[in-house]
Amino acid sequence: MTITEVNPNDPRVVRTRQLIIDAFVDLLGKKDFYSITVSDISKQATINRATFYAHFTDKFALIDRFLSASFIEFAHKRVNQYSELTEETIQSIVITLCEYHEISQKLCRRNYEAIAPHVEKNIKVELEHMILQIMIKDCKDTDEDTLRLAANILTWSIYGVTYRWNIEKRSETPQQFAEKILPILRGGFLD
Amino acid sequence: MTITEVNPNDPRVVRTRQLIIDAFVDLLGKKDFYSITVSDISKQATINRATFYAHFTDKFALIDRFLSASFIEFAHKRVNQYSELTEETIQSIVITLCEYHEISQKLCRRNYEAIAPHVEKNIKVELEHMILQIMIKDCKDTDEDTLRLAANILTWSIYGVTYRWNIEKRSETPQQFAEKILPILRGGFLD
DNA sequence: CGACAGTTGTTGCGAATGCAACAGATTATA
DNA sequence: TATAATCTGTTGCATTCGCAACAACTGTCG
């Protein structure tokens, strides 16, 4: 655990992190996550190994941050903060998560099941935040603690069920799957 | 004229120069050479403008080095040092230069005529060196001063005639052109 | 078992880069 | 013409990065 604090706005820092991420993505296309070494990443990124450790604790922290950032970017394209908590929005979230799992698994080859647990926490935090923002805006008469609880439950439900959809067969498209589970979710979450 | 001496083997230096060159090539595809500023290049390369000046005196030095390096790489693929001074080799050199002019002009859009003079000197130095090496190896009985003279004359002839071929119509292919001018060159240069 | 090669984090120090400000030159605009 | 805006090189100082070496750990081979 080093991470000598660097200024994240320094252009050198921005560039270095991008080099690391680009190298990492490139290597993920060729090798298993577990056979990629920090040396590999550093070489590919044309940076020194010590510099890697100035930015990330280890390669788990790297994939963690990378997949979290990917999810945030991905999700914000589909569900913006001005959405309302309609069935359509919930569907969008379900579909987004399905597609996110698909993409991540493809990117990480056959290692996604091993990697997902490292990232799961961040994704859920972000997802819950998104859902909570929509709820707060949409249900101004309900107290926030209750909304937090509801957002938490909805988040875990959707994450869990889409994760399962992904590692199992994926016999349906995300769209079909979303339509199928929406009645189940509606039972409790929507007024 | 700054160029605070940097160690050309330092990986940061290698990377920075590559970033500058990549940015430059990219911009050359969009803008005229003369409307590209050092600021443009620096921004595109994600480096500081002051860093640019640590590597190149100005943008002329940049295109100079870039085109020279391109030529050297290009020429060495076609004429290696083990060639003999045959008509075939001369033809290869002529064709190489034609194609080099073509590529450079395409890269620099309609500015090649203005840029070429900056680069011409380096190209000719390199070309003369290539030709001289072949001559020395091939004519061991002739003294070196005479060979230098011959290499110099041959270099300027070929450079000049191919440059002209390029800026004028280019009604013939490099191959046809090489075949056409070879008899003229042969008159004096080949035994 | 021991020897070996490779990976992981960590450190101090020197070199490269970023920043902000500057004067002077060039170019755009009114 | 004037006057603002932009670009050019240059500088001193702060920060980041590369290097080389290190101990600790892992896996492999005989």
Coordinates of C-alpha atoms (C1' of nucleotides) in Angstrom, one line a residue:
Chain A
M1 CA 0.0 0.0 0.0
T2 CA 2.1 2.9 -1.3
I3 CA 0.3 5.4 -3.5
T4 CA 2.5 8.4 -2.8
E5 CA -0.2 10.9 -3.3
V6 CA 0.0 12.4 -6.7
N7 CA -2.1 15.3 -8.0
P8 CA -4.8 13.8 -10.2
N9 CA -5.0 17.0 -12.2
D10 CA -1.4 17.0 -13.2
P11 CA -1.4 16.3 -17.0
R12 CA 1.5 13.8 -16.5
V13 CA -0.7 11.9 -14.0
V14 CA -3.7 11.9 -16.4
R15 CA -1.5 10.7 -19.2
T16 CA 0.2 8.0 -17.2
R17 CA -3.0 6.6 -16.0
Q18 CA -4.4 6.5 -19.5
L19 CA -1.3 4.7 -20.7
I20 CA -1.7 2.2 -17.9
I21 CA -5.4 1.6 -18.7
D22 CA -4.8 1.4 -22.5
A23 CA -2.0 -1.1 -21.9
F24 CA -4.2 -3.1 -19.5
V25 CA -7.1 -3.3 -21.9
D26 CA -4.8 -4.3 -24.7
L27 CA -3.3 -7.1 -22.6
L28 CA -6.7 -8.3 -21.4
G29 CA -7.5 -9.1 -25.0
K30 CA -4.5 -11.4 -25.2
K31 CA -4.0 -12.9 -21.8
D32 CA -5.9 -14.0 -18.7
F33 CA -6.1 -11.4 -16.0
Y34 CA -4.2 -13.6 -13.6
S35 CA -1.3 -14.2 -16.0
I36 CA -0.9 -10.5 -16.6
T37 CA 1.9 -9.2 -14.4
V38 CA 2.5 -5.6 -13.3
S39 CA 5.7 -5.8 -15.3
D40 CA 3.8 -6.6 -18.4
I41 CA 1.5 -3.7 -17.9
S42 CA 4.4 -1.3 -17.2
K43 CA 6.3 -2.4 -20.3
Q44 CA 3.3 -2.1 -22.5
A45 CA 2.5 1.3 -21.1
T46 CA 6.1 2.5 -21.5
I47 CA 6.3 3.5 -17.9
N48 CA 8.4 2.2 -15.0
R49 CA 7.1 -0.4 -12.7
A50 CA 7.6 1.8 -9.7
T51 CA 5.4 4.4 -11.4
F52 CA 2.6 1.9 -11.6
Y53 CA 2.7 1.5 -7.9
A54 CA 2.5 5.3 -7.5
H55 CA -0.9 5.1 -9.1
F56 CA -2.4 1.7 -8.1
T57 CA -2.0 -0.5 -5.1
D58 CA -1.9 -3.5 -7.3
K59 CA -3.5 -4.9 -10.5
F60 CA -6.7 -5.7 -8.6
A61 CA -7.1 -2.0 -7.8
L62 CA -6.5 -1.3 -11.5
I63 CA -9.2 -3.6 -12.8
D64 CA -11.4 -2.4 -10.0
R65 CA -11.1 1.2 -11.0
F66 CA -11.2 0.5 -14.7
L67 CA -14.4 -1.5 -14.6
S68 CA -16.1 0.9 -12.3
A69 CA -15.2 3.8 -14.5
S70 CA -16.4 1.9 -17.5
F71 CA -19.7 1.2 -15.8
I72 CA -20.2 4.8 -14.8
E73 CA -19.6 6.1 -18.2
F74 CA -21.7 3.4 -19.8
A75 CA -24.6 3.9 -17.4
H76 CA -24.7 7.7 -17.7
K77 CA -25.2 7.4 -21.4
R78 CA -28.3 5.4 -20.9
V79 CA -29.8 6.7 -17.6
N80 CA -29.4 10.4 -17.0
Q81 CA -30.1 12.1 -13.7
Y82 CA -33.2 13.7 -15.0
S83 CA -35.0 10.4 -15.7
E84 CA -38.1 9.6 -13.7
L85 CA -38.6 6.4 -11.8
T86 CA -40.9 4.9 -14.4
E87 CA -41.0 1.3 -15.5
E88 CA -39.1 2.4 -18.6
T89 CA -36.2 3.7 -16.5
I90 CA -36.0 0.5 -14.5
Q91 CA -36.0 -1.4 -17.8
S92 CA -33.2 0.8 -19.0
I93 CA -31.2 0.1 -15.8
V94 CA -31.7 -3.7 -16.2
I95 CA -30.7 -3.6 -19.8
T96 CA -27.7 -1.5 -19.0
L97 CA -26.5 -3.9 -16.4
C98 CA -27.0 -6.9 -18.6
E99 CA -25.0 -5.3 -21.3
Y100 CA -22.3 -4.1 -18.9
H101 CA -21.9 -7.7 -17.6
E102 CA -21.7 -8.9 -21.2
I103 CA -19.0 -6.4 -22.2
S104 CA -17.0 -6.9 -19.1
Q105 CA -17.0 -10.6 -19.5
K106 CA -16.0 -10.4 -23.1
L107 CA -13.2 -8.0 -22.1
C108 CA -11.9 -10.2 -19.3
R109 CA -12.2 -13.4 -21.3
R110 CA -13.1 -16.3 -19.0
N111 CA -12.0 -14.5 -15.9
Y112 CA -14.9 -12.3 -15.3
E113 CA -16.4 -14.6 -12.6
A114 CA -13.2 -14.3 -10.6
I115 CA -12.9 -10.6 -11.2
A116 CA -16.5 -9.5 -10.7
P117 CA -16.4 -9.8 -6.9
H118 CA -13.6 -7.2 -6.8
V119 CA -15.6 -4.7 -8.7
E120 CA -19.1 -5.5 -7.5
K121 CA -18.9 -3.3 -4.5
N122 CA -18.1 -0.1 -6.5
I123 CA -20.6 -0.8 -9.2
K124 CA -23.4 -1.2 -6.6
V125 CA -22.4 1.9 -4.8
E126 CA -22.6 3.8 -8.1
L127 CA -25.8 2.2 -9.1
E128 CA -27.4 2.8 -5.8
H129 CA -26.4 6.5 -6.0
M130 CA -28.0 6.8 -9.4
I131 CA -31.2 5.2 -8.3
L132 CA -31.3 7.2 -5.1
Q133 CA -30.9 10.5 -7.0
I134 CA -33.9 9.6 -9.2
M135 CA -36.0 8.6 -6.2
I136 CA -35.2 11.7 -4.2
K137 CA -36.2 13.9 -7.1
D138 CA -39.3 11.8 -7.8
C139 CA -40.7 11.1 -4.4
K140 CA -40.3 14.4 -2.5
D141 CA -42.8 13.4 0.1
T142 CA -41.0 10.3 1.3
D143 CA -38.3 10.6 3.9
E144 CA -34.7 10.0 2.7
D145 CA -34.0 7.0 5.0
T146 CA -36.8 5.1 3.5
L147 CA -35.7 6.0 0.0
R148 CA -32.2 4.8 0.8
L149 CA -33.5 1.5 1.9
A150 CA -35.6 1.2 -1.2
A151 CA -32.7 2.2 -3.5
N152 CA -30.5 -0.4 -1.7
I153 CA -32.9 -3.2 -2.2
L154 CA -33.6 -2.3 -5.8
T155 CA -29.9 -2.1 -6.5
W156 CA -29.0 -5.5 -5.1
S157 CA -32.0 -7.1 -6.8
I158 CA -31.1 -5.8 -10.2
Y159 CA -27.4 -6.4 -9.8
G160 CA -27.9 -9.9 -8.6
V161 CA -30.4 -10.9 -11.1
T162 CA -28.5 -9.5 -14.1
Y163 CA -25.3 -11.1 -12.9
R164 CA -27.1 -14.4 -12.8
W165 CA -28.5 -13.8 -16.2
N166 CA -25.0 -13.3 -17.5
I167 CA -23.2 -16.2 -16.0
E168 CA -26.0 -18.6 -16.8
K169 CA -27.1 -19.1 -20.3
R170 CA -28.3 -15.7 -21.5
S171 CA -31.1 -17.5 -23.4
E172 CA -32.9 -14.2 -23.7
T173 CA -31.8 -10.8 -24.9
P174 CA -31.4 -8.1 -22.3
Q175 CA -34.6 -6.5 -23.6
Q176 CA -36.6 -9.7 -23.2
F177 CA -35.1 -10.4 -19.9
A178 CA -35.9 -6.9 -18.6
E179 CA -39.5 -7.3 -19.7
K180 CA -39.7 -10.6 -18.0
I181 CA -38.4 -9.5 -14.6
L182 CA -40.1 -6.2 -14.5
P183 CA -43.4 -7.5 -13.1
I184 CA -41.5 -9.1 -10.3
L185 CA -39.7 -5.9 -9.4
R186 CA -42.9 -3.9 -9.7
G187 CA -44.6 -5.9 -7.1
G188 CA -42.9 -3.9 -4.3
F189 CA -40.9 -1.1 -5.7
L190 CA -43.3 1.0 -7.7
D191 CA -46.3 2.7 -6.4
Chain B
M1 CA 17.8 27.8 -29.5
T2 CA 17.3 26.1 -26.2
I3 CA 17.3 22.3 -26.3
T4 CA 18.3 21.7 -22.7
E5 CA 20.2 18.4 -23.4
V6 CA 18.0 15.5 -22.6
N7 CA 19.2 11.9 -22.6
P8 CA 17.8 10.3 -25.7
N9 CA 17.7 6.9 -24.1
D10 CA 15.5 7.9 -21.2
P11 CA 12.2 6.2 -21.8
R12 CA 10.4 9.4 -21.0
V13 CA 12.2 11.2 -23.7
V14 CA 11.5 8.5 -26.2
R15 CA 7.8 8.5 -25.3
T16 CA 7.6 12.3 -25.4
R17 CA 9.1 12.5 -28.8
Q18 CA 6.8 9.9 -30.1
L19 CA 3.8 11.8 -28.7
I20 CA 5.0 14.9 -30.4
I21 CA 5.5 13.2 -33.7
D22 CA 2.2 11.4 -33.5
A23 CA 0.4 14.6 -32.8
F24 CA 2.3 16.4 -35.6
V25 CA 1.4 13.7 -38.2
D26 CA -2.2 13.8 -37.0
L27 CA -2.3 17.6 -37.4
L28 CA -0.6 17.5 -40.8
G29 CA -3.6 15.6 -42.0
K30 CA -6.0 18.3 -40.9
K31 CA -4.1 21.6 -41.4
D32 CA -1.5 23.3 -43.4
F33 CA 2.0 23.1 -41.9
Y34 CA 2.2 26.8 -41.5
S35 CA -1.1 27.1 -39.6
I36 CA -0.1 24.5 -37.1
T37 CA 1.3 26.2 -34.0
V38 CA 3.6 24.8 -31.4
S39 CA 0.7 25.1 -29.0
D40 CA -1.5 22.9 -31.2
I41 CA 1.2 20.3 -31.3
S42 CA 1.7 20.4 -27.5
K43 CA -2.0 20.2 -26.7
Q44 CA -2.5 17.3 -29.1
A45 CA 0.5 15.5 -27.7
T46 CA -0.6 16.1 -24.1
I47 CA 2.7 17.7 -23.2
N48 CA 3.6 21.2 -22.0
R49 CA 4.7 23.7 -24.6
A50 CA 7.9 24.3 -22.7
T51 CA 8.6 20.6 -23.1
F52 CA 8.3 20.8 -26.8
Y53 CA 11.1 23.3 -26.8
A54 CA 13.3 21.0 -24.7
H55 CA 13.2 18.6 -27.7
F56 CA 13.0 20.7 -30.8
T57 CA 14.2 24.2 -31.6
D58 CA 10.9 25.0 -33.4
K59 CA 8.4 23.3 -35.7
F60 CA 10.8 23.4 -38.6
A61 CA 13.3 21.3 -36.7
L62 CA 10.4 18.9 -36.0
I63 CA 9.3 18.4 -39.6
D64 CA 13.0 18.3 -40.6
R65 CA 13.7 15.5 -38.3
F66 CA 10.5 13.7 -38.9
L67 CA 10.8 13.7 -42.7
S68 CA 14.5 12.8 -42.5
A69 CA 13.8 9.9 -40.3
S70 CA 10.9 8.8 -42.5
F71 CA 13.2 8.9 -45.5
I72 CA 16.0 6.9 -43.8
E73 CA 13.6 4.2 -42.7
F74 CA 11.9 4.2 -46.1
A75 CA 15.2 4.0 -48.0
H76 CA 16.8 1.3 -45.9
K77 CA 13.9 -1.0 -46.6
R78 CA 14.6 -0.8 -50.3
V79 CA 18.4 -0.3 -50.6
N80 CA 20.5 -2.1 -48.1
Q81 CA 24.1 -1.5 -47.5
Y82 CA 25.1 -4.8 -49.1
S83 CA 23.8 -3.8 -52.5
E84 CA 26.2 -3.3 -55.4
L85 CA 26.4 -0.3 -57.6
T86 CA 24.5 -1.8 -60.4
E87 CA 22.0 -0.2 -62.7
E88 CA 19.3 -2.0 -60.7
T89 CA 20.5 -0.4 -57.5
I90 CA 20.4 3.1 -59.1
Q91 CA 17.0 2.4 -60.3
S92 CA 15.9 1.4 -56.8
I93 CA 17.2 4.6 -55.5
V94 CA 15.4 6.7 -58.1
I95 CA 12.2 4.9 -57.4
T96 CA 12.6 5.2 -53.7
L97 CA 13.1 9.0 -54.0
C98 CA 10.1 9.4 -56.3
E99 CA 7.9 7.5 -53.9
Y100 CA 9.4 9.4 -50.9
H101 CA 8.5 12.7 -52.5
E102 CA 5.0 11.5 -53.3
I103 CA 4.4 10.3 -49.8
S104 CA 5.8 13.5 -48.2
Q105 CA 3.8 15.7 -50.4
K106 CA 0.6 13.8 -49.6
L107 CA 1.4 14.0 -45.9
C108 CA 2.1 17.7 -46.0
R109 CA -0.9 18.5 -48.3
R110 CA -0.1 21.4 -50.5
N111 CA 2.8 22.6 -48.4
Y112 CA 5.5 20.2 -49.5
E113 CA 7.1 22.7 -51.9
A114 CA 7.5 25.1 -49.0
I115 CA 8.7 22.4 -46.6
A116 CA 11.0 20.5 -48.8
P117 CA 13.9 23.0 -48.7
H118 CA 14.1 22.6 -45.0
V119 CA 14.5 18.9 -45.3
E120 CA 16.4 18.6 -48.5
K121 CA 19.8 19.0 -46.8
N122 CA 19.4 16.1 -44.4
I123 CA 17.9 13.9 -47.1
K124 CA 20.8 14.5 -49.4
V125 CA 23.4 13.9 -46.6
E126 CA 21.8 10.6 -45.9
L127 CA 21.4 9.7 -49.5
E128 CA 25.0 10.6 -50.2
H129 CA 26.1 8.5 -47.3
M130 CA 24.2 5.5 -48.6
I131 CA 25.6 5.8 -52.1
L132 CA 29.1 6.4 -50.8
Q133 CA 29.0 3.3 -48.7
I134 CA 28.1 1.2 -51.7
M135 CA 30.7 2.8 -53.8
I136 CA 33.5 2.3 -51.3
K137 CA 32.6 -1.3 -50.9
D138 CA 32.3 -1.7 -54.7
C139 CA 35.3 0.2 -56.0
K140 CA 38.1 -0.6 -53.6
D141 CA 40.7 0.5 -56.1
T142 CA 39.5 4.1 -56.4
D143 CA 40.6 6.7 -53.9
E144 CA 38.0 7.9 -51.5
D145 CA 38.1 11.6 -52.5
T146 CA 37.1 10.7 -56.0
L147 CA 34.3 8.5 -54.7
R148 CA 33.0 11.3 -52.5
L149 CA 32.8 13.5 -55.5
A150 CA 31.0 10.9 -57.5
A151 CA 28.6 10.2 -54.7
N152 CA 27.9 13.9 -54.3
I153 CA 27.2 14.4 -58.0
L154 CA 25.0 11.3 -58.2
T155 CA 23.1 12.3 -55.1
W156 CA 22.3 15.8 -56.3
S157 CA 21.4 14.6 -59.7
I158 CA 18.9 12.0 -58.5
Y159 CA 17.5 14.3 -55.8
G160 CA 17.0 17.1 -58.2
V161 CA 15.5 15.1 -61.0
T162 CA 13.1 13.2 -58.8
Y163 CA 12.0 16.4 -57.0
R164 CA 11.2 17.9 -60.4
W165 CA 9.4 14.8 -61.4
N166 CA 7.2 15.1 -58.3
I167 CA 6.3 18.8 -58.5
E168 CA 5.6 18.7 -62.2
K169 CA 3.1 16.4 -63.7
R170 CA 4.2 12.9 -62.7
S171 CA 3.0 11.7 -66.0
E172 CA 5.0 8.5 -65.6
T173 CA 5.2 6.0 -62.8
P174 CA 8.4 6.0 -60.7
Q175 CA 9.4 2.8 -62.5
Q176 CA 9.0 4.2 -66.0
F177 CA 10.7 7.4 -64.9
A178 CA 13.6 5.5 -63.5
E179 CA 14.0 3.5 -66.7
K180 CA 13.9 6.7 -68.7
I181 CA 16.6 8.6 -66.9
L182 CA 18.9 5.7 -66.3
P183 CA 20.7 6.0 -69.6
I184 CA 21.4 9.7 -68.9
L185 CA 22.9 8.8 -65.5
R186 CA 24.8 5.9 -66.9
G187 CA 26.6 8.2 -69.3
G188 CA 29.0 9.3 -66.6
F189 CA 28.5 7.4 -63.4
L190 CA 28.8 3.8 -64.2
D191 CA 31.9 2.1 -65.5
Chain C
dC1 C1' 15.3 -31.0 0.1
dG2 C1' 18.1 -26.8 -2.0
dA3 C1' 19.1 -23.9 -5.8
dC4 C1' 17.1 -21.0 -9.1
dA5 C1' 14.4 -17.7 -11.7
dG6 C1' 10.6 -14.6 -11.6
dT7 C1' 7.2 -11.4 -9.3
dT8 C1' 6.0 -8.1 -5.8
dG9 C1' 6.1 -3.9 -3.2
dT10 C1' 9.3 -0.3 -1.5
dT11 C1' 12.9 3.3 -1.3
dG12 C1' 16.3 7.4 -2.3
dC13 C1' 18.0 10.0 -5.7
dG14 C1' 18.7 12.1 -10.2
dA15 C1' 16.5 13.4 -14.5
dA16 C1' 12.4 14.9 -17.2
dT17 C1' 8.3 17.4 -17.3
dG18 C1' 4.7 20.9 -15.9
dC19 C1' 3.6 25.6 -14.6
dA20 C1' 3.4 30.4 -14.6
dA21 C1' 5.2 34.4 -15.9
dC22 C1' 7.8 37.2 -19.0
dA23 C1' 9.3 40.2 -23.1
dG24 C1' 9.2 40.4 -27.8
dA25 C1' 7.3 39.3 -32.4
dT26 C1' 3.4 38.5 -35.4
dT27 C1' -1.3 38.6 -36.7
dA28 C1' -6.3 40.0 -36.5
dT29 C1' -9.8 43.5 -35.9
dA30 C1' -11.8 47.9 -35.6
Chain D
dT1 C1' -3.4 53.4 -37.9
dA2 C1' -3.9 51.6 -33.4
dT3 C1' -4.9 48.3 -30.2
dA4 C1' -6.0 43.9 -28.8
dA5 C1' -5.1 39.1 -29.3
dT6 C1' -2.2 35.3 -30.2
dC7 C1' 2.1 33.0 -30.8
dT8 C1' 7.0 32.4 -29.7
dG9 C1' 11.0 31.3 -27.0
dT10 C1' 12.9 31.4 -22.4
dT11 C1' 13.4 31.0 -17.3
dG12 C1' 13.1 29.2 -12.1
dC13 C1' 10.9 26.3 -9.4
dA14 C1' 7.6 22.4 -8.0
dT15 C1' 6.2 17.8 -9.2
dT16 C1' 6.3 13.5 -11.4
dC17 C1' 8.9 9.8 -13.3
dG18 C1' 12.8 6.4 -14.2
dC19 C1' 16.4 3.8 -12.2
dA20 C1' 18.6 0.5 -9.4
dA21 C1' 18.7 -2.0 -5.6
dC22 C1' 16.5 -4.4 -1.9
dA23 C1' 13.9 -8.1 0.9
dA24 C1' 10.1 -11.0 0.8
dC25 C1' 7.4 -14.4 -1.5
dT26 C1' 6.2 -18.0 -5.1
dG27 C1' 6.7 -21.7 -8.1
dT28 C1' 9.8 -24.9 -10.7
dC29 C1' 13.3 -28.3 -11.5
dG30 C1' 16.8 -31.7 -10.3

